[in-house]
Amino acid sequence: MGLCPTVYRFTRKTKCLLLLALCLCVLAWVAAFISGTVKPFELVPTQVQKWERMGSEVEAGLNTEPGGLYTPTELLQTKEKEEEELPKAPCPKKSPLLRGPLPLSFEPALTLGRVEGENGAVSGGQYQPADCVAQQSVAVLIPHRNREKHLLYLLHHLHPFLQRQQLHYAIYIIHQAGEETFNRAKLLNIGYLEALKDYSWDCFIFHDVDLVPENDHNLYTCDQQPKHLVVGRNSTGYKLRYKGYFGGVTALSRQQFLKVNGFPNSYWGWGGEDDDLRKRVELQRMSVVRPPAAIGRYTMVFHQRDNGNEVNKDRMRLLSKTSDMWKKDGLNSCTYQTLSVERPPLYINVTVNIGKPPSTH
Ligand code: UD2
Ligand code: MN
């Protein structure tokens, strides 16, 4: 009995204290609510609530304070970026744009301006499909000197042809400066080395300036084996000239060309260098593949033998030594001086000093 009043008194005191504390809490909460720092039932906003708030604030154009998660412009830019960077699908294995054999035109009045106008999507000599990722990145290498009209005809046909094939490509003109004997093979080695400074191309097309492909099913891509694309041309009745013929236009992957140490540098003047490359390919136990005859058709613009590209009388002797020479004479021994690299819209022009044949030293 004596204990009861004490307990009663103690409990009442505690109750008073608790009531006081509660009153203080309610007062503080009401004060905070009135000052706007707290909303009822939102003492700790969840992340979802934060995002929802941010979204509605962005819509209302409100959340512009620097400390905010995003400003409205940033959010819009992020959205645009996401749309831009959506990964493109690979281009189909067979392009739907191919049109098969097409009539070619060689108009004397054709101008570079017109060809540029027809190929607005090409810039700095390079193109890639807008809406898919090309199956291969291809560098077309063209050895050149004093054949401006042929070059114009080739650019006119080759650009739309390669675009129909949905390739990522660039066209390199390797221009031999000076009047010394022409050296097609060395220029092509230089083209390979210079093009790789721009991009790690998968595939290289070694292309005469005067050969225009007639059928866009003749794909400018590289295969498991080196490819010879000129099965026949107008002036030879569209027949293969001889069994091991490897001239005109060939396609070797970056690795295949490296494996054979490129072309020889020592063939000055006309002939032999194409056979040497075929021998290098065979020495590496690779074989040559070709498209069907109906597809590998070219028109060669008529021309006479150029001054400065006289028949190479040494070619048979050189050809008998390919198996000894291929390791020493090629990409690994190709010395030259780059005089200029220009990038007009439709091609990359590399002008080089390649020296002269040793006998005239
Ligand atoms: C054949 C081959 C060619 C090459 C050559 C022997 C074909 C279709 N072509 O061509 O690939 O093996 O024999 O070297 O079989 N060039 C110039 N300016 C010159 C000289 C040559 O630009 O002053 C370039 C040009 O790209 C030309 C290429 O070198 O297409 C080959 O020379 P060509 O056309 O005179 O020789 P051609 O038709 O007998
Ligand atoms: Mn020719």
XYZ file of C-alpha atoms and ligand atoms in Angstrom:
401
model
C 0.000 0.000 0.000
C 2.794 2.389 1.073
C 4.456 1.902 -2.304
C 1.437 2.713 -4.410
C 1.279 6.492 -3.981
C 5.034 6.760 -4.818
C 4.548 4.827 -8.040
C 1.508 6.877 -8.850
C 3.401 10.141 -8.202
C 6.443 8.998 -10.243
C 4.281 7.902 -13.177
C 2.452 11.202 -13.239
C 5.747 13.106 -13.317
C 6.990 11.001 -16.169
C 3.720 11.429 -18.013
C 4.062 15.204 -17.618
C 7.556 15.138 -19.069
C 6.457 12.950 -21.986
C 3.533 15.235 -22.714
C 5.854 18.242 -22.669
C 8.272 16.580 -25.083
C 5.406 15.640 -27.381
C 4.123 19.211 -27.365
C 7.580 20.500 -28.271
C 7.826 17.999 -31.130
C 4.427 18.964 -32.526
C 5.353 22.625 -32.221
C 8.644 22.121 -34.076
C 6.947 20.123 -36.847
C 4.194 22.757 -37.234
C 6.856 25.491 -37.398
C 8.784 23.566 -40.073
C 5.628 22.907 -42.061
C 4.666 26.607 -41.967
C 8.173 27.668 -43.069
C 7.840 25.198 -46.037
C 10.905 23.017 -45.391
C 8.778 19.904 -44.772
C 5.679 18.608 -46.455
C 3.285 16.510 -44.409
C 4.152 12.781 -44.714
C 7.376 13.516 -46.566
C 9.985 13.757 -43.890
C 12.486 11.662 -45.919
C 11.677 11.758 -49.638
C 12.347 8.459 -51.400
C 14.545 8.352 -54.581
C 11.420 7.698 -56.658
C 9.812 10.807 -55.221
C 12.991 12.782 -55.996
C 12.933 11.609 -59.690
C 9.200 12.320 -59.956
C 9.762 15.791 -58.565
C 12.693 16.382 -60.888
C 10.610 15.292 -63.905
C 7.725 17.603 -63.120
C 10.124 20.441 -62.340
C 11.900 19.884 -65.661
C 8.553 19.937 -67.461
C 7.706 23.165 -65.696
C 11.204 24.492 -66.438
C 11.929 25.026 -62.759
C 14.921 22.946 -61.708
C 17.581 25.250 -63.043
C 19.614 25.679 -59.901
C 23.243 24.539 -60.359
C 23.094 22.064 -57.495
C 20.132 20.177 -59.011
C 20.587 16.707 -60.423
C 20.135 17.984 -64.006
C 19.117 21.283 -65.530
C 16.378 20.964 -68.181
C 18.843 21.658 -71.003
C 21.245 19.031 -69.674
C 18.435 16.519 -69.473
C 17.351 17.242 -73.044
C 20.950 17.061 -74.273
C 21.397 13.728 -72.513
C 18.238 12.441 -74.191
C 19.486 13.638 -77.621
C 22.900 12.057 -77.004
C 21.295 8.756 -76.114
C 19.325 8.881 -79.354
C 22.453 9.792 -81.379
C 24.566 7.104 -79.807
C 22.060 4.317 -80.265
C 24.289 1.540 -81.582
C 23.838 1.113 -85.352
C 23.080 -2.357 -86.653
C 25.660 -3.959 -88.931
C 24.941 -3.488 -92.647
C 23.457 -6.619 -94.242
C 25.887 -9.180 -95.721
C 24.403 -8.397 -99.124
C 23.603 -4.753 -99.742
C 20.016 -4.131 -100.898
C 21.325 -1.222 -103.019
C 23.205 -3.326 -105.588
C 22.023 -2.964 -109.168
C 24.114 -5.470 -111.142
C 25.525 -4.556 -114.571
C 25.097 -0.875 -115.332
C 25.964 1.038 -118.515
C 29.056 3.218 -117.998
C 29.524 6.703 -119.390
C 32.769 8.470 -120.284
C 31.738 12.004 -121.138
C 34.618 14.212 -122.250
C 32.802 17.216 -120.697
C 32.648 15.660 -117.196
C 34.030 17.943 -114.453
C 35.303 17.316 -110.933
C 32.731 19.843 -109.660
C 29.911 17.714 -111.058
C 31.284 14.512 -109.519
C 31.634 16.325 -106.190
C 28.033 17.532 -106.461
C 26.856 13.961 -107.046
C 28.725 12.658 -103.984
C 27.846 15.082 -101.210
C 28.172 12.422 -98.507
C 31.891 11.925 -99.242
C 34.223 14.132 -97.265
C 38.019 14.200 -97.218
C 37.954 11.210 -99.581
C 36.035 9.110 -97.065
C 32.504 7.766 -96.735
C 30.523 5.570 -94.410
C 26.902 4.449 -94.564
C 24.587 6.695 -92.528
C 22.368 4.066 -90.973
C 24.395 0.880 -90.546
C 27.914 -0.215 -89.663
C 29.802 -1.359 -92.776
C 30.950 -4.979 -92.921
C 34.493 -3.820 -93.800
C 36.570 -0.630 -93.851
C 38.299 -0.467 -97.200
C 41.113 1.714 -98.561
C 41.234 1.952 -102.355
C 44.803 2.737 -103.496
C 45.383 4.193 -106.969
C 48.919 4.750 -108.340
C 48.910 7.858 -110.488
C 50.808 10.238 -112.737
C 49.490 12.296 -115.688
C 46.179 10.454 -115.998
C 43.788 13.164 -114.764
C 40.950 12.321 -117.150
C 41.089 8.618 -116.264
C 41.058 9.536 -112.593
C 37.962 11.679 -113.072
C 36.094 8.878 -114.889
C 37.077 6.425 -112.179
C 35.953 8.709 -109.321
C 32.683 9.301 -111.162
C 31.865 5.578 -111.218
C 33.662 4.284 -108.148
C 32.082 6.532 -105.503
C 28.441 5.562 -106.177
C 29.569 1.951 -106.780
C 31.215 1.708 -103.341
C 28.312 3.498 -101.659
C 25.880 0.966 -103.165
C 28.060 -1.720 -101.565
C 27.506 -0.009 -98.175
C 31.213 0.132 -97.390
C 33.183 2.396 -95.128
C 35.850 3.441 -97.597
C 38.464 5.986 -98.592
C 40.118 6.584 -101.970
C 43.860 7.303 -101.904
C 45.705 8.608 -104.958
C 49.433 8.022 -104.700
C 50.977 10.454 -107.063
C 54.565 9.971 -108.229
C 56.290 13.356 -108.385
C 58.907 14.128 -111.055
C 59.743 12.529 -114.391
C 61.699 9.463 -113.306
C 60.611 5.981 -114.382
C 57.185 5.058 -112.992
C 56.998 2.461 -110.213
C 53.433 1.220 -109.696
C 54.323 -1.381 -107.057
C 56.285 0.985 -104.832
C 53.496 3.570 -105.016
C 51.043 0.917 -103.834
C 53.295 0.001 -100.898
C 53.386 3.684 -99.978
C 49.601 3.878 -100.265
C 49.248 1.030 -97.775
C 51.692 2.608 -95.297
C 50.182 6.102 -95.600
C 46.539 4.951 -95.399
C 47.275 3.090 -92.162
C 48.319 6.403 -90.628
C 44.689 7.530 -91.022
C 42.800 4.409 -89.986
C 43.300 0.724 -89.358
C 41.684 -0.371 -92.663
C 40.576 -4.010 -92.872
C 41.026 -4.315 -96.590
C 43.091 -2.739 -99.386
C 42.112 -2.538 -103.052
C 45.118 -2.034 -105.355
C 43.523 -0.305 -108.328
C 44.702 0.863 -111.765
C 43.424 4.334 -112.579
C 41.996 3.325 -115.949
C 39.853 0.320 -114.970
C 36.168 0.911 -114.297
C 34.084 -1.929 -112.809
C 30.934 -2.756 -114.761
C 28.981 -4.733 -112.171
C 28.483 -3.750 -108.517
C 28.160 -7.386 -107.450
C 31.951 -7.372 -107.800
C 32.497 -6.648 -104.124
C 35.396 -4.409 -103.055
C 35.914 -6.407 -99.867
C 38.547 -8.860 -98.708
C 38.088 -12.608 -98.422
C 39.899 -15.415 -96.627
C 42.325 -15.490 -99.604
C 43.729 -12.649 -101.738
C 41.234 -11.708 -104.450
C 41.757 -10.769 -108.094
C 38.802 -8.735 -109.291
C 39.553 -8.309 -113.009
C 38.499 -11.556 -114.603
C 38.113 -9.852 -117.947
C 37.976 -6.490 -119.627
C 36.622 -5.012 -122.807
C 39.919 -5.006 -124.712
C 40.627 -8.711 -124.082
C 37.136 -10.011 -124.841
C 36.424 -10.279 -121.098
C 38.681 -13.330 -120.814
C 41.345 -14.013 -118.200
C 44.631 -13.079 -119.904
C 46.582 -16.036 -118.481
C 46.213 -18.446 -115.589
C 48.283 -16.630 -112.976
C 47.198 -13.163 -114.047
C 46.984 -10.885 -110.973
C 47.052 -7.383 -112.510
C 44.685 -4.424 -112.620
C 42.640 -4.621 -109.410
C 43.355 -6.870 -106.412
C 42.007 -7.043 -102.859
C 44.227 -8.104 -99.949
C 43.404 -7.740 -96.286
C 45.731 -5.733 -94.063
C 47.166 -8.989 -92.704
C 47.478 -10.738 -96.078
C 49.440 -7.816 -97.554
C 51.681 -7.656 -94.495
C 52.272 -11.406 -94.630
C 53.712 -11.170 -98.178
C 55.730 -8.059 -97.231
C 53.733 -6.068 -99.793
C 54.862 -5.509 -103.377
C 58.529 -5.471 -104.417
C 59.958 -1.928 -104.645
C 62.483 -2.865 -107.317
C 60.266 -3.081 -110.417
C 60.717 0.174 -112.364
C 58.687 0.655 -115.557
C 55.998 -1.527 -117.054
C 55.347 -5.156 -116.124
C 56.209 -8.005 -113.785
C 55.225 -6.474 -110.442
C 51.743 -8.045 -110.532
C 53.240 -11.512 -111.135
C 55.698 -10.953 -108.310
C 52.822 -10.248 -105.919
C 51.057 -13.442 -107.030
C 54.272 -15.405 -106.394
C 54.533 -13.878 -102.914
C 50.944 -14.948 -102.233
C 51.705 -18.506 -103.366
C 54.930 -18.628 -101.340
C 52.799 -17.925 -98.254
C 50.564 -20.861 -99.195
C 47.667 -18.591 -99.958
C 45.638 -18.909 -103.134
C 43.949 -16.420 -105.446
C 40.167 -16.217 -105.615
C 38.088 -14.490 -108.307
C 34.463 -13.513 -108.797
C 32.484 -15.293 -111.534
C 33.356 -14.128 -115.073
C 29.968 -12.456 -115.534
C 30.704 -10.240 -112.528
C 34.447 -9.525 -112.676
C 34.092 -7.332 -115.756
C 35.888 -4.035 -116.345
C 36.145 -1.361 -118.999
C 39.703 -0.085 -119.473
C 39.747 3.454 -120.781
C 41.824 3.339 -123.957
C 45.397 4.562 -123.588
C 48.870 4.280 -125.081
C 51.914 3.309 -123.013
C 52.960 6.385 -121.023
C 56.291 8.146 -121.300
C 58.348 7.189 -118.291
C 56.729 3.742 -118.012
C 58.721 1.831 -120.589
C 58.773 -1.969 -120.484
C 60.881 -3.217 -117.588
C 63.502 -5.353 -119.346
C 64.743 -6.675 -116.013
C 61.384 -8.149 -114.993
C 62.072 -11.806 -115.900
C 65.357 -11.810 -113.970
C 63.644 -10.218 -110.960
C 60.774 -12.690 -111.169
C 63.186 -15.625 -110.982
C 64.400 -14.319 -107.598
C 61.115 -13.631 -105.829
C 61.496 -16.502 -103.384
C 64.858 -15.063 -102.168
C 63.879 -11.430 -102.344
C 60.367 -11.171 -100.916
C 61.565 -10.922 -97.331
C 64.101 -8.166 -98.048
C 62.311 -6.157 -100.717
C 58.857 -4.919 -99.796
C 56.972 -3.011 -97.129
C 59.891 -3.392 -94.726
C 62.341 -1.677 -97.113
C 60.072 0.949 -98.693
C 61.758 4.345 -98.369
C 60.249 7.527 -99.795
C 59.688 11.170 -99.115
C 56.153 12.471 -98.685
C 55.905 15.847 -100.402
C 52.265 16.595 -99.588
C 48.988 15.069 -98.394
C 45.896 16.869 -99.662
C 42.300 16.093 -98.811
C 39.884 17.532 -101.359
C 36.320 16.190 -101.025
C 36.601 13.051 -103.170
C 40.075 11.604 -102.499
C 43.229 11.808 -100.460
C 46.154 12.798 -102.638
C 49.578 11.724 -101.404
C 52.413 13.129 -103.527
C 55.704 11.316 -103.078
C 59.287 11.348 -104.187
C 60.216 7.681 -104.643
C 63.696 8.149 -106.084
C 64.856 6.462 -109.270
C 65.965 3.045 -110.513
C 69.477 2.100 -109.256
C 70.978 1.765 -112.769
C 70.531 5.495 -113.459
C 72.177 6.559 -110.181
C 48.728 -3.757 -116.810
C 48.027 -4.137 -115.532
C 48.565 -3.292 -114.391
C 50.054 -3.434 -114.255
C 50.704 -3.132 -115.591
C 52.180 -3.456 -115.612
C 45.855 -4.780 -116.279
C 44.444 -4.418 -116.510
N 46.621 -3.893 -115.707
O 48.319 -2.422 -117.104
O 47.935 -3.636 -113.176
O 50.373 -4.707 -113.800
O 50.123 -3.883 -116.649
O 52.894 -2.585 -114.815
O 46.268 -5.867 -116.592
N 50.154 4.790 -114.285
C 49.977 6.183 -114.241
N 50.785 6.972 -114.975
C 51.760 6.469 -115.773
C 51.922 5.071 -115.802
C 51.101 4.253 -115.074
O 49.117 6.691 -113.550
O 52.461 7.248 -116.427
C 49.352 3.924 -113.388
C 47.888 3.906 -113.691
O 47.186 3.662 -112.518
C 47.796 2.743 -114.635
C 48.740 1.745 -113.988
O 49.798 2.554 -113.499
O 46.480 2.242 -114.758
C 49.266 0.647 -114.923
O 49.869 1.203 -116.061
P 49.217 1.022 -117.521
O 47.772 1.272 -117.476
O 49.998 1.842 -118.489
O 49.537 -0.504 -117.861
P 48.561 -1.645 -118.451
O 47.261 -1.097 -118.892
O 49.299 -2.459 -119.406
Mn 46.030 0.452 -118.258
